[in-house]
Coordinates of C-alpha atoms and ligand atoms in Angstrom, one line a residue:
M1 CA 103.3 -85.1 -5.7
R2 CA 103.4 -83.6 -9.1
R3 CA 99.8 -82.7 -8.8
L4 CA 100.5 -81.0 -5.4
I5 CA 103.2 -78.9 -6.9
A6 CA 100.9 -77.9 -9.8
C7 CA 98.2 -76.9 -7.3
L8 CA 100.7 -74.9 -5.3
F9 CA 101.8 -73.1 -8.4
T10 CA 98.2 -72.3 -9.4
L11 CA 97.6 -71.0 -5.9
C12 CA 100.6 -68.7 -6.2
L13 CA 99.3 -67.4 -9.5
T14 CA 95.9 -66.8 -8.0
V15 CA 97.3 -64.9 -5.0
A16 CA 99.5 -62.8 -7.3
A17 CA 96.6 -61.9 -9.5
T18 CA 94.3 -60.9 -6.7
A19 CA 96.8 -59.0 -4.5
A20 CA 96.4 -55.6 -6.2
E21 CA 99.2 -53.1 -6.0
P22 CA 98.5 -50.5 -3.3
Q23 CA 97.2 -47.3 -4.8
V24 CA 99.6 -44.4 -4.9
S25 CA 98.3 -40.9 -4.4
V26 CA 99.8 -37.5 -3.5
V27 CA 98.7 -34.5 -1.6
H28 CA 99.9 -31.1 -2.7
A29 CA 100.3 -29.1 0.5
G30 CA 100.6 -25.3 0.1
K31 CA 101.9 -25.2 3.7
L32 CA 102.7 -28.3 5.9
V33 CA 102.9 -28.0 9.7
D34 CA 105.9 -30.1 10.7
V35 CA 105.1 -30.7 14.4
V36 CA 108.3 -32.7 15.0
N37 CA 110.6 -29.8 14.2
G38 CA 108.1 -27.0 15.0
K39 CA 108.4 -25.6 11.5
V40 CA 106.1 -24.8 8.6
L41 CA 107.2 -26.2 5.2
K42 CA 106.1 -24.6 1.9
D43 CA 104.9 -26.3 -1.3
Q44 CA 105.3 -30.0 -0.2
M45 CA 104.4 -33.3 -1.8
I46 CA 103.0 -36.0 0.5
V47 CA 103.2 -39.4 -1.2
I48 CA 100.7 -42.0 0.0
T49 CA 100.8 -45.7 -0.7
G50 CA 97.7 -47.5 0.4
D51 CA 96.8 -46.0 3.8
R52 CA 100.4 -44.9 4.8
I53 CA 102.6 -41.9 4.0
T54 CA 105.6 -43.1 2.0
E55 CA 107.4 -39.9 1.3
V56 CA 107.3 -36.2 2.1
K57 CA 109.4 -33.9 -0.1
P58 CA 109.3 -30.5 -1.9
W59 CA 106.6 -30.4 -4.7
G60 CA 107.9 -31.8 -8.0
K61 CA 107.1 -34.5 -10.5
V62 CA 104.0 -36.5 -9.6
P63 CA 104.5 -40.3 -9.7
E64 CA 102.8 -41.8 -12.8
G65 CA 99.2 -42.6 -12.4
A66 CA 99.0 -41.0 -8.9
E67 CA 95.8 -39.2 -8.0
V68 CA 96.5 -35.6 -6.7
T69 CA 94.7 -34.0 -3.8
D70 CA 95.1 -30.3 -4.4
W71 CA 95.5 -28.6 -1.1
S72 CA 98.0 -26.1 -2.5
D73 CA 96.1 -23.1 -1.2
M74 CA 95.8 -24.6 2.3
T75 CA 97.7 -25.4 5.4
V76 CA 98.0 -29.1 6.0
L77 CA 98.4 -30.6 9.5
P78 CA 98.5 -34.1 11.0
G79 CA 95.1 -35.5 11.9
L80 CA 94.0 -34.0 15.2
M81 CA 93.9 -36.1 18.3
D82 CA 91.6 -35.7 21.3
M83 CA 92.9 -37.6 24.4
H84 CA 89.7 -37.3 26.4
T85 CA 86.4 -38.2 24.7
H86 CA 83.2 -40.1 25.5
L87 CA 81.9 -41.2 22.1
A88 CA 79.8 -44.2 23.0
D89 CA 77.4 -42.5 25.4
A90 CA 74.4 -40.2 25.0
G91 CA 76.2 -37.2 26.3
Q92 CA 75.6 -35.0 29.3
S93 CA 72.2 -33.6 30.1
A94 CA 70.2 -32.2 33.0
S95 CA 69.4 -35.7 34.3
V96 CA 72.1 -37.4 36.3
L97 CA 70.3 -40.7 35.7
A98 CA 70.4 -40.2 31.9
P99 CA 72.5 -43.4 31.4
L100 CA 69.5 -45.4 32.7
E101 CA 67.2 -43.9 30.0
L102 CA 68.8 -45.7 27.1
T103 CA 69.5 -49.4 26.3
A104 CA 73.0 -50.4 25.4
A105 CA 71.9 -50.5 21.7
E106 CA 70.4 -47.0 21.8
S107 CA 73.5 -45.5 23.3
V108 CA 76.0 -47.2 21.0
L109 CA 73.9 -46.1 18.0
Q110 CA 74.2 -42.5 19.2
G111 CA 77.9 -43.3 19.5
V112 CA 78.0 -44.0 15.7
E113 CA 77.0 -40.4 15.0
H114 CA 79.4 -39.0 17.6
A115 CA 82.2 -40.9 16.0
R116 CA 81.3 -39.5 12.5
V117 CA 81.1 -35.9 13.6
T118 CA 84.3 -36.2 15.6
L119 CA 86.1 -37.4 12.4
M120 CA 84.5 -34.7 10.3
A121 CA 85.9 -32.1 12.8
G122 CA 89.4 -33.3 11.9
F123 CA 89.9 -35.6 14.9
T124 CA 91.3 -38.7 13.3
T125 CA 92.3 -40.4 16.6
V126 CA 90.7 -40.2 20.1
R127 CA 91.5 -41.7 23.4
D128 CA 88.0 -42.5 24.7
V129 CA 88.2 -42.4 28.5
G130 CA 85.0 -44.1 29.6
V131 CA 81.6 -45.4 28.9
W132 CA 78.6 -46.2 31.1
R133 CA 77.5 -49.4 29.4
A134 CA 80.5 -51.7 29.6
F135 CA 82.2 -52.4 26.3
N136 CA 80.0 -50.2 24.1
D137 CA 83.3 -48.4 23.3
V138 CA 85.0 -51.6 22.3
A139 CA 82.0 -52.4 19.9
L140 CA 82.3 -48.9 18.4
R141 CA 86.0 -49.1 18.0
D142 CA 85.7 -52.5 16.3
A143 CA 83.0 -51.4 13.9
I144 CA 85.2 -48.4 12.8
N145 CA 88.2 -50.6 12.4
K146 CA 86.2 -53.1 10.3
G147 CA 85.0 -50.3 8.0
I148 CA 81.3 -50.8 9.0
I149 CA 81.0 -47.2 10.1
I150 CA 83.3 -44.2 9.9
G151 CA 85.0 -42.6 12.9
P152 CA 88.4 -41.8 14.4
R153 CA 91.0 -44.4 15.5
M154 CA 90.0 -45.2 19.1
A155 CA 91.8 -46.2 22.2
V156 CA 89.2 -47.5 24.7
V157 CA 88.8 -48.6 28.3
G158 CA 85.7 -50.9 28.4
A159 CA 84.4 -49.5 31.7
Y160 CA 85.3 -47.1 34.5
V161 CA 87.3 -48.6 37.4
T162 CA 85.7 -46.8 40.4
V163 CA 84.7 -47.2 44.0
P164 CA 81.0 -47.9 44.7
G165 CA 79.1 -44.6 44.6
G166 CA 82.2 -42.9 43.2
A167 CA 82.9 -40.7 40.2
G168 CA 82.5 -43.6 37.7
D169 CA 79.4 -45.2 39.2
I170 CA 75.8 -44.5 38.5
T171 CA 74.6 -42.1 41.3
G172 CA 71.6 -40.1 42.2
Q173 CA 69.1 -43.0 42.4
A174 CA 67.4 -44.2 45.6
F175 CA 69.7 -46.5 47.6
D176 CA 67.6 -49.6 47.0
V177 CA 67.4 -49.3 43.2
E178 CA 69.3 -52.2 41.5
I179 CA 71.4 -51.0 38.6
P180 CA 72.2 -53.5 35.7
R181 CA 75.6 -55.1 35.8
D182 CA 76.9 -53.7 32.6
L183 CA 76.4 -50.1 34.0
R184 CA 78.5 -50.9 37.1
F185 CA 81.0 -53.3 35.6
G186 CA 84.1 -51.4 36.8
V187 CA 82.9 -50.9 40.4
V188 CA 85.6 -52.4 42.8
R189 CA 86.0 -52.7 46.5
S190 CA 89.6 -53.8 47.1
P191 CA 93.0 -54.1 45.4
E192 CA 92.2 -57.8 44.6
E193 CA 88.9 -56.7 42.8
V194 CA 90.9 -54.0 40.9
R195 CA 93.3 -56.7 39.6
E196 CA 90.5 -59.0 38.6
R197 CA 88.5 -56.2 36.8
V198 CA 91.6 -54.8 35.1
R199 CA 92.3 -58.3 33.7
T200 CA 88.8 -58.8 32.4
L201 CA 88.7 -55.4 30.8
I202 CA 92.0 -56.0 28.9
Q203 CA 90.9 -59.5 27.9
H204 CA 87.7 -58.1 26.4
G205 CA 89.4 -55.4 24.3
A206 CA 90.4 -52.4 26.5
T207 CA 93.4 -50.5 25.1
F208 CA 94.1 -48.9 28.5
I209 CA 92.6 -48.6 32.0
K210 CA 90.6 -45.6 33.4
T211 CA 90.6 -45.3 37.1
L212 CA 88.7 -42.7 39.1
A213 CA 91.0 -41.4 41.8
T214 CA 88.7 -38.6 43.1
G215 CA 85.1 -37.4 42.9
A216 CA 83.8 -35.7 39.7
V217 CA 82.1 -32.4 38.7
L218 CA 79.3 -34.3 36.9
T219 CA 78.6 -37.3 39.1
S220 CA 76.0 -36.4 41.7
G221 CA 77.0 -36.8 45.4
T222 CA 80.8 -37.0 44.8
H223 CA 83.3 -34.4 46.0
V224 CA 85.9 -33.2 43.5
G225 CA 88.6 -32.7 46.2
A226 CA 88.0 -36.1 47.8
Q227 CA 90.2 -39.1 47.0
E228 CA 88.1 -42.2 46.1
L229 CA 90.3 -45.2 44.9
S230 CA 93.1 -45.7 47.5
E231 CA 96.7 -45.5 46.5
D232 CA 96.9 -49.3 47.0
E233 CA 94.0 -49.8 44.6
L234 CA 95.6 -47.5 42.0
R235 CA 98.9 -49.3 42.4
A236 CA 97.1 -52.6 41.9
A237 CA 95.6 -51.3 38.7
V238 CA 99.0 -50.1 37.4
E239 CA 100.8 -53.3 38.3
E240 CA 98.1 -55.6 36.9
A241 CA 97.8 -53.6 33.6
A242 CA 101.6 -53.6 33.3
N243 CA 101.5 -57.4 33.1
Y244 CA 99.7 -56.9 29.8
N245 CA 101.8 -53.9 28.7
V246 CA 98.8 -51.7 29.2
Y247 CA 98.9 -48.3 31.1
V248 CA 96.5 -46.7 33.5
T249 CA 95.1 -43.2 33.5
S250 CA 93.4 -41.5 36.5
H251 CA 90.6 -39.1 36.6
A252 CA 91.7 -36.8 39.5
H253 CA 90.6 -33.3 40.4
G254 CA 91.9 -33.0 44.0
A255 CA 95.6 -32.7 44.7
A256 CA 95.7 -35.6 47.1
G257 CA 94.2 -37.9 44.5
I258 CA 96.5 -36.6 41.8
K259 CA 99.6 -37.3 44.0
A260 CA 98.4 -40.8 45.0
A261 CA 97.9 -41.6 41.3
V262 CA 101.3 -40.2 40.3
R263 CA 103.0 -42.2 43.2
A264 CA 101.1 -45.3 42.0
G265 CA 102.6 -44.9 38.6
V266 CA 99.7 -43.9 36.3
R267 CA 100.7 -42.6 32.9
S268 CA 98.3 -39.6 32.9
I269 CA 96.0 -37.4 35.0
E270 CA 92.6 -36.4 33.6
H271 CA 91.3 -32.9 34.6
G272 CA 93.8 -32.0 37.3
S273 CA 91.6 -29.2 38.4
L274 CA 92.8 -28.6 41.9
I275 CA 96.5 -29.4 41.2
D276 CA 99.0 -27.7 43.5
D277 CA 102.7 -26.9 43.2
E278 CA 103.8 -30.2 44.8
A279 CA 101.7 -32.2 42.4
I280 CA 103.0 -30.2 39.4
E281 CA 106.6 -30.9 40.6
M282 CA 105.8 -34.6 41.0
M283 CA 104.3 -34.9 37.5
A284 CA 107.2 -33.1 35.9
K285 CA 109.6 -35.4 37.6
H286 CA 107.8 -38.6 36.8
G287 CA 106.9 -37.5 33.2
T288 CA 103.2 -38.0 34.0
W289 CA 100.9 -36.5 31.3
L290 CA 98.3 -33.9 32.1
V291 CA 95.1 -34.0 30.1
A292 CA 93.1 -30.9 31.3
D293 CA 89.7 -30.1 29.7
I294 CA 90.0 -26.4 30.0
Y295 CA 87.3 -25.4 27.5
N296 CA 84.1 -27.1 28.8
G297 CA 83.8 -25.2 32.0
D298 CA 82.4 -22.3 30.0
Y299 CA 80.0 -24.6 28.1
I300 CA 78.6 -26.0 31.4
D301 CA 78.3 -22.5 32.8
E302 CA 76.3 -21.2 29.8
V303 CA 74.4 -24.1 28.3
G304 CA 74.3 -26.3 31.4
R305 CA 72.9 -23.4 33.5
A306 CA 70.4 -22.6 30.8
D307 CA 69.3 -26.3 30.6
G308 CA 69.0 -26.7 34.4
W309 CA 71.9 -29.1 35.0
G310 CA 71.4 -28.7 38.8
D311 CA 73.0 -26.5 41.5
E312 CA 75.4 -29.2 42.7
I313 CA 77.0 -29.6 39.3
L314 CA 77.1 -25.9 38.5
A315 CA 78.7 -25.1 41.8
K316 CA 81.4 -27.7 41.4
N317 CA 82.0 -26.5 37.9
E318 CA 82.4 -22.9 39.2
A319 CA 84.8 -24.1 41.8
T320 CA 87.0 -25.8 39.3
T321 CA 86.9 -23.9 36.0
E322 CA 89.4 -21.1 36.7
R323 CA 91.5 -23.1 39.2
Q324 CA 92.0 -25.7 36.5
R325 CA 93.0 -23.1 33.9
E326 CA 95.6 -21.5 36.2
G327 CA 96.9 -25.0 37.1
F328 CA 97.2 -25.7 33.4
R329 CA 99.2 -22.5 33.0
K330 CA 101.6 -23.4 35.8
A331 CA 102.0 -27.0 34.8
H332 CA 102.8 -26.0 31.2
A333 CA 105.4 -23.5 32.5
A334 CA 106.9 -26.2 34.8
G335 CA 107.4 -28.5 31.8
V336 CA 104.7 -31.1 32.6
N337 CA 103.8 -33.2 29.5
I338 CA 100.5 -32.0 28.2
A339 CA 98.2 -33.6 25.7
Y340 CA 95.0 -32.2 24.2
G341 CA 91.8 -33.6 25.8
T342 CA 88.4 -32.0 25.9
D343 CA 85.8 -34.2 27.6
S344 CA 83.6 -34.3 24.5
G345 CA 80.2 -35.6 25.4
V346 CA 80.0 -33.0 28.2
Y347 CA 79.7 -30.5 25.3
P348 CA 78.5 -31.5 21.8
H349 CA 80.8 -33.9 19.8
G350 CA 82.4 -32.2 16.9
D351 CA 83.2 -29.0 18.8
N352 CA 86.5 -30.6 20.0
G353 CA 88.5 -27.9 18.3
K354 CA 87.1 -25.2 20.6
Q355 CA 89.8 -25.9 23.3
F356 CA 92.7 -24.7 21.1
V357 CA 92.1 -21.0 21.9
Y358 CA 92.0 -21.7 25.6
M359 CA 95.3 -23.5 25.5
V360 CA 96.9 -20.5 23.8
R361 CA 95.2 -18.1 26.2
Y362 CA 96.6 -20.1 29.1
G363 CA 100.2 -20.1 28.1
M364 CA 100.9 -22.3 25.0
S365 CA 102.2 -21.0 21.7
E366 CA 100.1 -22.0 18.7
M367 CA 102.7 -24.6 17.7
E368 CA 102.6 -26.0 21.2
A369 CA 98.8 -26.3 21.2
I370 CA 98.9 -28.0 17.8
R371 CA 101.6 -30.4 19.0
S372 CA 99.6 -31.2 22.1
A373 CA 96.8 -32.4 19.8
T374 CA 99.0 -34.4 17.4
L375 CA 102.5 -35.6 18.3
S376 CA 101.9 -35.4 22.1
G377 CA 98.7 -37.4 21.8
A378 CA 100.6 -40.1 19.9
E379 CA 103.3 -40.2 22.5
L380 CA 100.7 -40.5 25.3
L381 CA 99.0 -43.4 23.5
G382 CA 102.3 -45.0 22.5
W383 CA 101.2 -44.8 18.9
E384 CA 104.0 -42.6 17.6
A385 CA 104.9 -45.2 14.9
D386 CA 101.4 -44.8 13.4
V387 CA 100.1 -41.3 14.0
G388 CA 100.9 -37.8 15.3
S389 CA 102.9 -36.3 12.4
I390 CA 103.1 -36.2 8.6
D391 CA 106.0 -38.5 8.2
S392 CA 106.9 -41.5 6.1
G393 CA 105.7 -44.7 7.6
K394 CA 102.7 -43.2 9.5
F395 CA 99.0 -43.5 8.5
A396 CA 98.0 -40.8 6.0
D397 CA 95.8 -39.0 8.6
M398 CA 95.6 -35.2 8.0
V399 CA 93.5 -32.1 7.9
A400 CA 93.6 -29.0 5.8
V401 CA 92.5 -25.5 6.6
K402 CA 92.3 -22.3 4.5
G403 CA 93.5 -20.0 7.3
D404 CA 96.8 -19.9 9.2
P405 CA 96.4 -21.8 12.5
L406 CA 99.8 -20.5 13.6
K407 CA 98.5 -16.9 13.5
D408 CA 94.9 -17.7 14.5
I409 CA 94.5 -21.0 16.2
S410 CA 90.6 -20.7 16.1
V411 CA 90.7 -21.8 12.4
L412 CA 91.1 -25.4 13.8
E413 CA 87.5 -25.1 15.2
H414 CA 86.3 -25.7 11.6
V415 CA 88.7 -27.7 9.4
D416 CA 88.1 -27.6 5.7
A417 CA 89.2 -31.1 4.7
V418 CA 89.9 -34.4 6.4
M419 CA 91.8 -37.5 5.3
K420 CA 92.0 -40.7 7.3
G421 CA 94.2 -43.6 6.2
G422 CA 94.7 -42.0 2.8
R423 CA 91.0 -41.7 2.2
I424 CA 89.3 -38.3 2.0
V425 CA 86.4 -38.4 4.4
K426 CA 85.7 -34.6 4.1
P427 CA 86.6 -33.0 0.8
A428 CA 87.5 -29.3 0.7
V429 CA 84.9 -27.1 -0.8
K430 CA 86.6 -25.0 -3.5
Ligands
ZN1 ZN1 85.5 -37.4 31.0

C-alpha cells in the first residue's frame, strides 16, 4: 500500500513537470473589427493563452514574458469563414467526368494544397459542402486537426445525398458504365435509404448532411429548376440527422426545391438562384440560412467559357447568375439570415475573398458582409462558442489587413497576415 501511494505521488510529480504552462502572447491591434457590436475599436490588446483568446482590452502593459505580434498599423478581423467550399476534390474543369480521372489518393493530395491556400487567404474555418470520393473530406479534416497538414477548421459531409443521376451523382458517362461505390456513396432511392445513408455518414465522421434538392449548374443533364429529392426524402434526412443532433443543408436552385427543403426543416439553402418572393418569406419566417455563391457566375462566364466548359453549363450559368444576385438582394432586404459561401473549387481555391465586393454591390454594408463571413458563419455552424469573433474564450483565429475593409471591402481579397489557434500561419510583411 505504501509503495502504491509512493508511486501515485511520483506520477503526480511527473505529470506536473511535463504539463507546461500554456504560452501567453498578445496581439497589438491598431484597429479591431468588433463584429458582435458592429464597431471598430482602436489600439487594442488581444491576450492569447495557448490557442484561445483570454482577454481583449485597450492597449496597455504587456503581461510579463508574453510575445507581442505587432499589428498596430493594421486592421484586425476575426478569421474569415467560407460556408460553401469543396476542398477535397480536384476542382471544376471542362470535363464533367473529371472526378473519374483521379484516384481517391490523388484527389485528397490536391485537397492538401487547397486547404493550405484557403488558410493563407485568411479563411480559418470552412463548411465543406461535398466531395466526389466519399470521406476524402473527413480524411482532410482529420489530418488538419491532428496537425499533420495545415488548413482551416472544417465542417464536412462525407458524401452528397442525391437521387440517381441527380446533381450530386456522377453524370455524363454512357448508361452502362459502372461507377465505383465511393463515387456514388450518397445516391439514394427512398426515404428509408436516406435514413440509412445519413446514419452511415454521421457514424463515419460527417459534421452535417448535404442534400441535393434540385438539379445543378455544373452537373451534366440536370435541370436547375427541377426538384430532385422529394420533400419526404428531405424530411427523412432532417429527422434522421436530428437524432444525432446534426443538421441538414440543401443545394437548391429552383423555387419548388427551396420551398420543399424549407418545409422539411433544413438549416440552410445553398445557391438559391431562382428563389421567389414566397420562398424568401418562408426562409425569413423559419430562420433558414441562405448561402448564395454570387461571385463565381462571372468566373464561369469568363474562364469557363475560355476553357470550353460546354454549352449546357454556360447556358445554365447565364440563366442563374443575375437572377441569383437579385434574389440575394431581395432576401437580404427581407431579413433572411445570410452567411458567406463561395463554392470554391468552381473557381481557384484561395480566391474566396473575391465575393465580398459582390455582397456589398448587392445590398450589404461592409460591416454586414464581414459579419456574414465571421459571426454568421459561426452561428450557421453552431460553433459560436469557438469562432466567429475576437472575444475571450474563442480560438485565436484572426486576420490583419493594411487597408480599411470598412471603406474598401476588396482589401479582404488579399489579407496581409493570418493567425489560427494563436499560431501565425502567414506573417505580415513589414
Ligand atoms: Zn458547391
